[in-house]
Amino acid sequence: MSERHESNPRPPAASKPLALRFISGKYQGGEYPLEEGKEVVVGRSSDLDMVLVEEMVSRRHARILMKAGIITIQDLGSTNGTFVNGEKIRQTNLQEGDRVLIGTSILKVVALTQKAPKGTGLPDQERPSVRKPMPRPRRARGDEGPRMSGDLQEIPLPDLMQLFGTSRKTGVLVLRSENRVGRVYLEQGVIKHAELEAHPDVGPLKAFFRMLHFTEGLFELNPAEQRSFTSPLDANVQEVLMEGFRQLDEFNQLKGILPALTARLILRTPLEAPLHELDPAHLDILQQALNSPHFQGLLDRSKLPDLETSEIVRSLIQRGYLTAAS
């Protein structure tokens, strides 16, 4: 993806006070108020305005300035780049709601709900805004801890994947939503594998598409694991997301005419529709439906994507082969 460089500024933000809020990374929860005319230089060097102590942040990484209500962010030739809403930038303008990725920290431009102390919204021992590097969190020996973590309501999975794909992240993205756990294995921003903890037989692409239903919960990006895959996906994030969104939209449209996920599918009796008219795919789904405890079990068992399986089930019901047990 090409770098974004804006020469024409977007309209100035409202006059309400704004801040950069850390919504992921080890500084999560902290805020740095933005002041008119005050330049903020972000980097690893201890003499800067906002010090982020981590290897993926350059000594002088980025510059942020609010002038006449317009917030400008400029990358200072950093090694790993600066990203705004998933796009690598050289210089661009920020508006409320925009997300900035620097190193493993994701910052969001937010409106301040209350007046914060000048220069920072964090206690001195926690804030990344003092002119000295923050101490590294203490961890047990051999435990690297999660690189990034956050809330899926704050940063939805599609936004995360776009950020990680563009910034070429490597690691294991772990998603926890209610009683579901999913993992996406990334290598230089490419999806190598995906899996659902409770459903190891569900294929990787199908597993990832299901994770798009995770709208609440927590995520963390952990270090890469020494693991090889028999048939790695090697999938482009943007292409997978586009196909996932298509399947998600069409699956949601089918929901109103499909049986409940907990419903058991049985053979309609008396069976008047001839079995010899079914093609192999339909016949296979029919047999799997009769051997599954419920519709959800069929979706788990089928090797086809959930959308394609659901379309075949709808066809089998409409043609008089299947019905939901009462």
mmCIF file of C-alpha atoms in Angstrom, residues 149-312:
data_model
loop_
_atom_site.group_PDB
_atom_site.id
_atom_site.type_symbol
_atom_site.label_atom_id
_atom_site.label_comp_id
_atom_site.label_asym_id
_atom_site.label_seq_id
_atom_site.Cartn_x
_atom_site.Cartn_y
_atom_site.Cartn_z
ATOM 1 C CA SER A 149 -3.669 -5.912 24.077
ATOM 2 C CA GLY A 150 -6.988 -4.152 24.066
ATOM 3 C CA ASP A 151 -10.772 -4.281 23.731
ATOM 4 C CA LEU A 152 -12.509 -5.431 20.535
ATOM 5 C CA GLN A 153 -15.225 -2.817 21.076
ATOM 6 C CA GLU A 154 -12.534 -0.129 20.982
ATOM 7 C CA ILE A 155 -10.618 -1.655 18.054
ATOM 8 C CA PRO A 156 -12.750 -4.098 15.990
ATOM 9 C CA LEU A 157 -11.031 -7.122 14.449
ATOM 10 C CA PRO A 158 -11.147 -5.768 10.852
ATOM 11 C CA ASP A 159 -9.376 -2.572 11.984
ATOM 12 C CA LEU A 160 -6.792 -4.615 13.873
ATOM 13 C CA MET A 161 -6.113 -6.827 10.878
ATOM 14 C CA GLN A 162 -5.703 -3.851 8.562
ATOM 15 C CA LEU A 163 -3.238 -2.277 11.003
ATOM 16 C CA PHE A 164 -1.271 -5.495 11.397
ATOM 17 C CA GLY A 165 -1.298 -6.239 7.675
ATOM 18 C CA THR A 166 -0.083 -2.796 6.634
ATOM 19 C CA SER A 167 2.537 -2.608 9.395
ATOM 20 C CA ARG A 168 3.706 -6.174 8.583
ATOM 21 C CA LYS A 169 3.292 -7.464 12.127
ATOM 22 C CA THR A 170 4.478 -10.938 13.131
ATOM 23 C CA GLY A 171 2.940 -12.799 16.070
ATOM 24 C CA VAL A 172 -0.132 -14.646 17.312
ATOM 25 C CA LEU A 173 -3.308 -12.592 17.639
ATOM 26 C CA VAL A 174 -5.436 -14.146 20.407
ATOM 27 C CA LEU A 175 -9.129 -13.197 20.555
ATOM 28 C CA ARG A 176 -11.372 -13.904 23.550
ATOM 29 C CA SER A 177 -15.090 -13.280 23.140
ATOM 30 C CA GLU A 178 -17.519 -14.725 25.705
ATOM 31 C CA ASN A 179 -16.569 -18.430 25.859
ATOM 32 C CA ARG A 180 -14.839 -18.426 22.466
ATOM 33 C CA VAL A 181 -11.104 -18.246 21.822
ATOM 34 C CA GLY A 182 -9.586 -17.730 18.394
ATOM 35 C CA ARG A 183 -6.009 -17.389 17.169
ATOM 36 C CA VAL A 184 -4.644 -15.789 14.021
ATOM 37 C CA TYR A 185 -1.010 -16.478 13.142
ATOM 38 C CA LEU A 186 0.691 -13.607 11.337
ATOM 39 C CA GLU A 187 4.042 -13.430 9.596
ATOM 40 C CA GLN A 188 5.119 -10.064 8.220
ATOM 41 C CA GLY A 189 1.461 -9.035 7.962
ATOM 42 C CA VAL A 190 0.382 -12.195 6.103
ATOM 43 C CA ILE A 191 -2.168 -14.610 7.590
ATOM 44 C CA LYS A 192 -0.446 -17.986 7.910
ATOM 45 C CA HIS A 193 -3.133 -19.819 9.887
ATOM 46 C CA ALA A 194 -6.276 -19.311 11.970
ATOM 47 C CA GLU A 195 -8.013 -21.604 14.445
ATOM 48 C CA LEU A 196 -10.826 -21.798 16.978
ATOM 49 C CA GLU A 197 -9.840 -23.385 20.281
ATOM 50 C CA ALA A 198 -13.071 -25.343 20.775
ATOM 51 C CA HIS A 199 -13.293 -26.439 17.129
ATOM 52 C CA PRO A 200 -9.881 -27.730 15.987
ATOM 53 C CA ASP A 201 -11.425 -29.434 12.934
ATOM 54 C CA VAL A 202 -12.775 -26.182 11.496
ATOM 55 C CA GLY A 203 -10.544 -25.063 8.612
ATOM 56 C CA PRO A 204 -8.352 -21.972 9.007
ATOM 57 C CA LEU A 205 -10.171 -19.706 6.554
ATOM 58 C CA LYS A 206 -13.556 -20.750 7.908
ATOM 59 C CA ALA A 207 -12.267 -20.131 11.452
ATOM 60 C CA PHE A 208 -11.139 -16.614 10.547
ATOM 61 C CA PHE A 209 -14.490 -15.788 8.942
ATOM 62 C CA ARG A 210 -16.208 -16.861 12.168
ATOM 63 C CA MET A 211 -13.978 -14.552 14.184
ATOM 64 C CA LEU A 212 -15.492 -11.620 12.306
ATOM 65 C CA HIS A 213 -18.560 -12.277 14.482
ATOM 66 C CA PHE A 214 -16.449 -11.421 17.571
ATOM 67 C CA THR A 215 -17.639 -7.871 18.247
ATOM 68 C CA GLU A 216 -16.993 -7.891 22.001
ATOM 69 C CA GLY A 217 -14.127 -9.228 24.041
ATOM 70 C CA LEU A 218 -10.389 -8.818 24.363
ATOM 71 C CA PHE A 219 -7.399 -9.244 22.082
ATOM 72 C CA GLU A 220 -3.673 -9.548 22.537
ATOM 73 C CA LEU A 221 -0.838 -9.877 20.055
ATOM 74 C CA ASN A 222 1.723 -12.311 21.440
ATOM 75 C CA PRO A 223 5.194 -13.159 20.128
ATOM 76 C CA ALA A 224 5.420 -15.622 17.250
ATOM 77 C CA GLU A 225 5.427 -19.321 18.057
ATOM 78 C CA GLN A 226 7.829 -21.893 16.659
ATOM 79 C CA ARG A 227 5.137 -23.744 14.766
ATOM 80 C CA SER A 228 4.840 -24.990 11.204
ATOM 81 C CA PHE A 229 1.616 -25.562 9.273
ATOM 82 C CA THR A 230 0.979 -28.352 6.793
ATOM 83 C CA SER A 231 -0.981 -26.092 4.453
ATOM 84 C CA PRO A 232 -0.332 -22.454 5.432
ATOM 85 C CA LEU A 233 -2.865 -19.929 4.180
ATOM 86 C CA ASP A 234 -0.327 -17.267 3.146
ATOM 87 C CA ALA A 235 -3.358 -15.009 2.719
ATOM 88 C CA ASN A 236 -3.427 -11.268 2.086
ATOM 89 C CA VAL A 237 -5.298 -9.515 4.901
ATOM 90 C CA GLN A 238 -7.282 -7.159 2.669
ATOM 91 C CA GLU A 239 -8.448 -9.931 0.330
ATOM 92 C CA VAL A 240 -9.498 -12.173 3.224
ATOM 93 C CA LEU A 241 -11.388 -9.328 4.895
ATOM 94 C CA MET A 242 -13.266 -8.477 1.715
ATOM 95 C CA GLU A 243 -14.352 -12.098 1.228
ATOM 96 C CA GLY A 244 -15.159 -12.394 4.932
ATOM 97 C CA PHE A 245 -17.384 -9.300 4.846
ATOM 98 C CA ARG A 246 -19.218 -10.656 1.800
ATOM 99 C CA GLN A 247 -19.891 -13.986 3.477
ATOM 100 C CA LEU A 248 -20.857 -12.322 6.756
ATOM 101 C CA ASP A 249 -23.389 -10.034 5.034
ATOM 102 C CA GLU A 250 -24.955 -12.850 3.013
ATOM 103 C CA PHE A 251 -25.039 -15.192 6.023
ATOM 104 C CA ASN A 252 -26.832 -12.538 8.085
ATOM 105 C CA GLN A 253 -29.411 -12.127 5.306
ATOM 106 C CA LEU A 254 -30.102 -15.886 5.435
ATOM 107 C CA LYS A 255 -30.610 -15.967 9.202
ATOM 108 C CA GLY A 256 -34.291 -15.124 9.021
ATOM 109 C CA ILE A 257 -35.116 -18.120 6.813
ATOM 110 C CA LEU A 258 -32.765 -20.689 8.368
ATOM 111 C CA PRO A 259 -33.471 -22.919 11.387
ATOM 112 C CA ALA A 260 -32.115 -21.871 14.763
ATOM 113 C CA LEU A 261 -28.523 -22.944 15.358
ATOM 114 C CA THR A 262 -29.766 -25.185 18.191
ATOM 115 C CA ALA A 263 -32.442 -26.862 16.030
ATOM 116 C CA ARG A 264 -31.992 -30.454 14.942
ATOM 117 C CA LEU A 265 -32.414 -31.139 11.230
ATOM 118 C CA ILE A 266 -34.338 -34.265 10.287
ATOM 119 C CA LEU A 267 -35.515 -35.947 7.104
ATOM 120 C CA ARG A 268 -38.936 -34.786 6.025
ATOM 121 C CA THR A 269 -41.451 -37.623 6.109
ATOM 122 C CA PRO A 270 -42.981 -38.866 4.002
ATOM 123 C CA LEU A 271 -40.057 -38.050 1.707
ATOM 124 C CA GLU A 272 -41.466 -37.168 -1.681
ATOM 125 C CA ALA A 273 -38.403 -35.470 -3.154
ATOM 126 C CA PRO A 274 -36.221 -38.024 -4.992
ATOM 127 C CA LEU A 275 -32.687 -38.397 -3.575
ATOM 128 C CA HIS A 276 -31.199 -39.156 -6.993
ATOM 129 C CA GLU A 277 -31.820 -35.545 -8.013
ATOM 130 C CA LEU A 278 -29.286 -34.267 -5.461
ATOM 131 C CA ASP A 279 -25.771 -33.417 -6.590
ATOM 132 C CA PRO A 280 -22.866 -34.784 -4.488
ATOM 133 C CA ALA A 281 -22.460 -31.575 -2.449
ATOM 134 C CA HIS A 282 -26.153 -31.467 -1.496
ATOM 135 C CA LEU A 283 -26.236 -35.199 -0.736
ATOM 136 C CA ASP A 284 -23.145 -34.882 1.467
ATOM 137 C CA ILE A 285 -24.668 -32.014 3.475
ATOM 138 C CA LEU A 286 -27.937 -33.946 3.798
ATOM 139 C CA GLN A 287 -26.102 -36.923 5.303
ATOM 140 C CA GLN A 288 -24.059 -34.712 7.631
ATOM 141 C CA ALA A 289 -27.209 -32.875 8.751
ATOM 142 C CA LEU A 290 -28.873 -36.158 9.740
ATOM 143 C CA ASN A 291 -25.767 -37.185 11.706
ATOM 144 C CA SER A 292 -25.362 -33.853 13.529
ATOM 145 C CA PRO A 293 -27.033 -33.017 16.864
ATOM 146 C CA HIS A 294 -28.106 -29.566 15.622
ATOM 147 C CA PHE A 295 -27.605 -27.019 12.864
ATOM 148 C CA GLN A 296 -24.530 -25.548 14.580
ATOM 149 C CA GLY A 297 -23.023 -29.034 14.702
ATOM 150 C CA LEU A 298 -23.553 -29.343 10.960
ATOM 151 C CA LEU A 299 -21.786 -26.023 10.373
ATOM 152 C CA ASP A 300 -18.870 -27.257 12.491
ATOM 153 C CA ARG A 301 -18.682 -30.607 10.719
ATOM 154 C CA SER A 302 -19.011 -29.358 7.163
ATOM 155 C CA LYS A 303 -15.786 -28.681 5.279
ATOM 156 C CA LEU A 304 -17.562 -25.980 3.306
ATOM 157 C CA PRO A 305 -17.735 -22.348 4.488
ATOM 158 C CA ASP A 306 -20.665 -21.574 6.793
ATOM 159 C CA LEU A 307 -22.329 -19.489 4.061
ATOM 160 C CA GLU A 308 -22.186 -22.260 1.444
ATOM 161 C CA THR A 309 -23.367 -24.883 3.939
ATOM 162 C CA SER A 310 -26.273 -22.632 4.956
ATOM 163 C CA GLU A 311 -27.276 -22.029 1.330
ATOM 164 C CA ILE A 312 -27.387 -25.795 0.721
#
